[in-house]
Amino acid sequence: MSSLPSSPRPPSGPPPRRRSLLASAAGVVLLAGCTDSSGGDTPDAASRAGDRARARAARDSTALAGRYDAVIAAHPALAERLRPLRAEVVRHAEAFGGGRTAASPSPSSPSSPSSPSSSGSAGAAGPDGAAADTVPAAEKEALALLVAAERKLAERRTAALADVPGELARLLASVAAAGAGHVYLLTEGDG
């Protein structure tokens, strides 16, 4: 009386090779999700690099708000279109740790007498910190100046994503996407 050996049951789930691949992918996701500025071999260096990147992003956003101020002062007819974008740029500076006083006129006030001259030659600092060219006399060219500044800054922030800690990278990515949205809104209707 011998019993028949039971037939081997096929393993349930994905084949072994696929399981190991899935486990590896899950491990990578877990490791990526667990890294932040407080972990790693040199937390102080990562923290300092993040602080420098955050400070630069705040300065860049403040300078960009200044450029919006200059264009609004030189072309008051564009104020209604530009104020919401400028207000968002100011919020970006604040999110990076910049102060409210960094960008002069409030988003709700029309260009004030203390704003840059509206003679078509108002200047402002660009996102790179250097003095910007004067605001062009033609509205379309003034908008092109803002488009170029927004685009350059969005590209710089996107390029910096790999060099900053997780939370700051997410903030930079979000603000870079907003900058790309500003480019679209500033060029909407150009054809």
GROMACS .gro file of C-alpha atoms in nm:
model
  191
    1MET     CA    1   0.000   0.000   0.000
    2SER     CA    2   0.190   0.276  -0.116
    3SER     CA    3   0.047   0.616  -0.138
    4LEU     CA    4   0.081   0.811  -0.446
    5PRO     CA    5   0.302   1.109  -0.415
    6SER     CA    6   0.107   1.427  -0.429
    7SER     CA    7   0.160   1.628  -0.737
    8PRO     CA    8   0.356   1.944  -0.682
    9ARG     CA    9   0.138   2.251  -0.679
   10PRO     CA   10   0.247   2.525  -0.904
   11PRO     CA   11   0.366   2.825  -0.703
   12SER     CA   12   0.114   3.100  -0.678
   13GLY     CA   13   0.203   3.456  -0.777
   14PRO     CA   14   0.451   3.575  -1.032
   15PRO     CA   15   0.744   3.356  -1.140
   16PRO     CA   16   1.056   3.375  -0.916
   17ARG     CA   17   1.247   3.601  -1.155
   18ARG     CA   18   0.961   3.850  -1.169
   19ARG     CA   19   0.922   3.837  -0.789
   20SER     CA   20   1.287   3.930  -0.738
   21LEU     CA   21   1.253   4.210  -0.990
   22LEU     CA   22   0.944   4.342  -0.812
   23ALA     CA   23   1.118   4.317  -0.475
   24SER     CA   24   1.418   4.509  -0.611
   25ALA     CA   25   1.196   4.781  -0.755
   26ALA     CA   26   1.005   4.810  -0.428
   27GLY     CA   27   1.335   4.839  -0.240
   28VAL     CA   28   1.451   5.121  -0.465
   29VAL     CA   29   1.124   5.305  -0.409
   30LEU     CA   30   1.153   5.257  -0.033
   31LEU     CA   31   1.512   5.381  -0.031
   32ALA     CA   32   1.424   5.684  -0.244
   33GLY     CA   33   1.128   5.763  -0.024
   34CYS     CA   34   1.334   5.741   0.293
   35THR     CA   35   1.614   5.971   0.189
   36ASP     CA   36   1.600   6.326   0.306
   37SER     CA   37   1.839   6.599   0.410
   38SER     CA   38   1.883   6.444   0.753
   39GLY     CA   39   2.010   6.110   0.624
   40GLY     CA   40   2.314   6.005   0.430
   41ASP     CA   41   2.686   6.017   0.495
   42THR     CA   42   2.716   6.394   0.540
   43PRO     CA   43   2.392   6.538   0.674
   44ASP     CA   44   2.553   6.875   0.749
   45ALA     CA   45   2.682   6.912   0.394
   46ALA     CA   46   2.345   6.812   0.248
   47SER     CA   47   2.168   7.049   0.482
   48ARG     CA   48   2.401   7.336   0.391
   49ALA     CA   49   2.358   7.264   0.019
   50GLY     CA   50   1.981   7.263   0.065
   51ASP     CA   51   1.997   7.592   0.256
   52ARG     CA   52   2.205   7.751  -0.019
   53ALA     CA   53   1.967   7.625  -0.289
   54ARG     CA   54   1.666   7.750  -0.091
   55ALA     CA   55   1.826   8.095  -0.040
   56ARG     CA   56   1.912   8.121  -0.409
   57ALA     CA   57   1.559   8.020  -0.508
   58ALA     CA   58   1.419   8.289  -0.275
   59ARG     CA   59   1.653   8.552  -0.426
   60ASP     CA   60   1.565   8.442  -0.779
   61SER     CA   61   1.191   8.468  -0.711
   62THR     CA   62   1.237   8.807  -0.544
   63ALA     CA   63   1.434   8.931  -0.844
   64LEU     CA   64   1.168   8.798  -1.079
   65ALA     CA   65   0.899   8.983  -0.880
   66GLY     CA   66   1.111   9.296  -0.925
   67ARG     CA   67   1.114   9.239  -1.298
   68TYR     CA   68   0.734   9.209  -1.296
   69ASP     CA   69   0.723   9.537  -1.098
   70ALA     CA   70   0.936   9.709  -1.360
   71VAL     CA   71   0.721   9.586  -1.649
   72ILE     CA   72   0.400   9.684  -1.467
   73ALA     CA   73   0.544  10.030  -1.397
   74ALA     CA   74   0.653  10.076  -1.758
   75HIS     CA   75   0.329   9.935  -1.902
   76PRO     CA   76   0.036  10.003  -1.666
   77ALA     CA   77  -0.206   9.859  -1.924
   78LEU     CA   78  -0.050   9.515  -1.854
   79ALA     CA   79  -0.098   9.544  -1.477
   80GLU     CA   80  -0.425   9.351  -1.458
   81ARG     CA   81  -0.277   9.064  -1.658
   82LEU     CA   82   0.055   9.056  -1.470
   83ARG     CA   83  -0.043   9.115  -1.107
   84PRO     CA   84  -0.172   8.760  -1.043
   85LEU     CA   85   0.149   8.612  -1.186
   86ARG     CA   86   0.361   8.854  -0.985
   87ALA     CA   87   0.166   8.769  -0.668
   88GLU     CA   88   0.238   8.400  -0.726
   89VAL     CA   89   0.609   8.475  -0.776
   90VAL     CA   90   0.608   8.660  -0.440
   91ARG     CA   91   0.444   8.356  -0.277
   92HIS     CA   92   0.720   8.141  -0.427
   93ALA     CA   93   0.985   8.367  -0.270
   94GLU     CA   94   0.806   8.333   0.064
   95ALA     CA   95   0.785   7.954   0.027
   96PHE     CA   96   1.162   7.945  -0.017
   97GLY     CA   97   1.206   8.160   0.292
   98GLY     CA   98   1.220   8.506   0.134
   99GLY     CA   99   1.053   8.791   0.319
  100ARG     CA  100   0.740   8.978   0.220
  101THR     CA  101   0.931   9.304   0.207
  102ALA     CA  102   1.154   9.171  -0.069
  103ALA     CA  103   0.919   9.264  -0.351
  104SER     CA  104   0.811   9.625  -0.341
  105PRO     CA  105   0.454   9.720  -0.433
  106SER     CA  106   0.183   9.495  -0.302
  107PRO     CA  107  -0.003   9.289  -0.560
  108SER     CA  108  -0.326   9.472  -0.487
  109SER     CA  109  -0.192   9.824  -0.532
  110PRO     CA  110  -0.148   9.983  -0.871
  111SER     CA  111   0.203  10.091  -0.954
  112SER     CA  112   0.294  10.345  -0.693
  113PRO     CA  113   0.483  10.671  -0.741
  114SER     CA  114   0.785  10.507  -0.578
  115SER     CA  115   0.783  10.230  -0.839
  116PRO     CA  116   1.038  10.238  -1.119
  117SER     CA  117   0.979  10.495  -1.386
  118SER     CA  118   0.713  10.422  -1.644
  119SER     CA  119   0.910  10.596  -1.918
  120GLY     CA  120   0.992  10.264  -2.080
  121SER     CA  121   1.336  10.249  -1.924
  122ALA     CA  122   1.262  10.093  -1.588
  123GLY     CA  123   1.518   9.832  -1.491
  124ALA     CA  124   1.501   9.536  -1.257
  125ALA     CA  125   1.726   9.260  -1.142
  126GLY     CA  126   1.688   8.937  -1.336
  127PRO     CA  127   1.655   8.586  -1.192
  128ASP     CA  128   2.030   8.542  -1.220
  129GLY     CA  129   2.084   8.836  -0.982
  130ALA     CA  130   2.241   9.056  -1.248
  131ALA     CA  131   2.089   9.386  -1.348
  132ALA     CA  132   1.837   9.331  -1.621
  133ASP     CA  133   1.815   9.525  -1.941
  134THR     CA  134   1.574   9.811  -1.948
  135VAL     CA  135   1.207   9.734  -2.000
  136PRO     CA  136   1.130   9.763  -2.371
  137ALA     CA  137   0.889  10.037  -2.477
  138ALA     CA  138   0.669   9.791  -2.668
  139GLU     CA  139   0.433   9.579  -2.457
  140LYS     CA  140   0.497   9.265  -2.662
  141GLU     CA  141   0.872   9.299  -2.611
  142ALA     CA  142   0.824   9.365  -2.239
  143LEU     CA  143   0.620   9.045  -2.213
  144ALA     CA  144   0.895   8.861  -2.404
  145LEU     CA  145   1.140   8.982  -2.139
  146LEU     CA  146   0.924   8.824  -1.867
  147VAL     CA  147   0.882   8.506  -2.071
  148ALA     CA  148   1.260   8.473  -2.109
  149ALA     CA  149   1.315   8.531  -1.735
  150GLU     CA  150   1.043   8.281  -1.634
  151ARG     CA  151   1.171   8.019  -1.879
  152LYS     CA  152   1.535   8.054  -1.773
  153LEU     CA  153   1.444   8.028  -1.407
  154ALA     CA  154   1.216   7.726  -1.459
  155GLU     CA  155   1.496   7.550  -1.651
  156ARG     CA  156   1.753   7.630  -1.380
  157ARG     CA  157   1.523   7.501  -1.107
  158THR     CA  158   1.451   7.182  -1.300
  159ALA     CA  159   1.824   7.124  -1.348
  160ALA     CA  160   1.885   7.169  -0.973
  161LEU     CA  161   1.639   6.897  -0.870
  162ALA     CA  162   1.900   6.621  -0.853
  163ASP     CA  163   2.123   6.823  -0.621
  164VAL     CA  164   1.877   6.908  -0.343
  165PRO     CA  165   1.705   6.709  -0.067
  166GLY     CA  166   1.359   6.555  -0.127
  167GLU     CA  167   1.124   6.817   0.017
  168LEU     CA  168   1.313   7.106  -0.143
  169ALA     CA  169   1.324   6.913  -0.471
  170ARG     CA  170   0.946   6.879  -0.464
  171LEU     CA  171   0.909   7.252  -0.395
  172LEU     CA  172   1.153   7.343  -0.673
  173ALA     CA  173   0.971   7.113  -0.914
  174SER     CA  174   0.637   7.266  -0.824
  175VAL     CA  175   0.764   7.621  -0.864
  176ALA     CA  176   0.939   7.532  -1.192
  177ALA     CA  177   0.608   7.394  -1.320
  178ALA     CA  178   0.434   7.714  -1.212
  179GLY     CA  179   0.699   7.911  -1.401
  180ALA     CA  180   0.630   7.705  -1.713
  181GLY     CA  181   0.260   7.785  -1.663
  182HIS     CA  182   0.348   8.153  -1.642
  183VAL     CA  183   0.535   8.125  -1.972
  184TYR     CA  184   0.222   7.979  -2.129
  185LEU     CA  185  -0.002   8.251  -1.984
  186LEU     CA  186   0.238   8.526  -2.092
  187THR     CA  187   0.254   8.392  -2.448
  188GLU     CA  188  -0.116   8.305  -2.474
  189GLY     CA  189  -0.262   8.487  -2.772
  190ASP     CA  190   0.076   8.537  -2.941
  191GLY     CA  191   0.061   8.374  -3.271
   0.00000   0.00000   0.00000
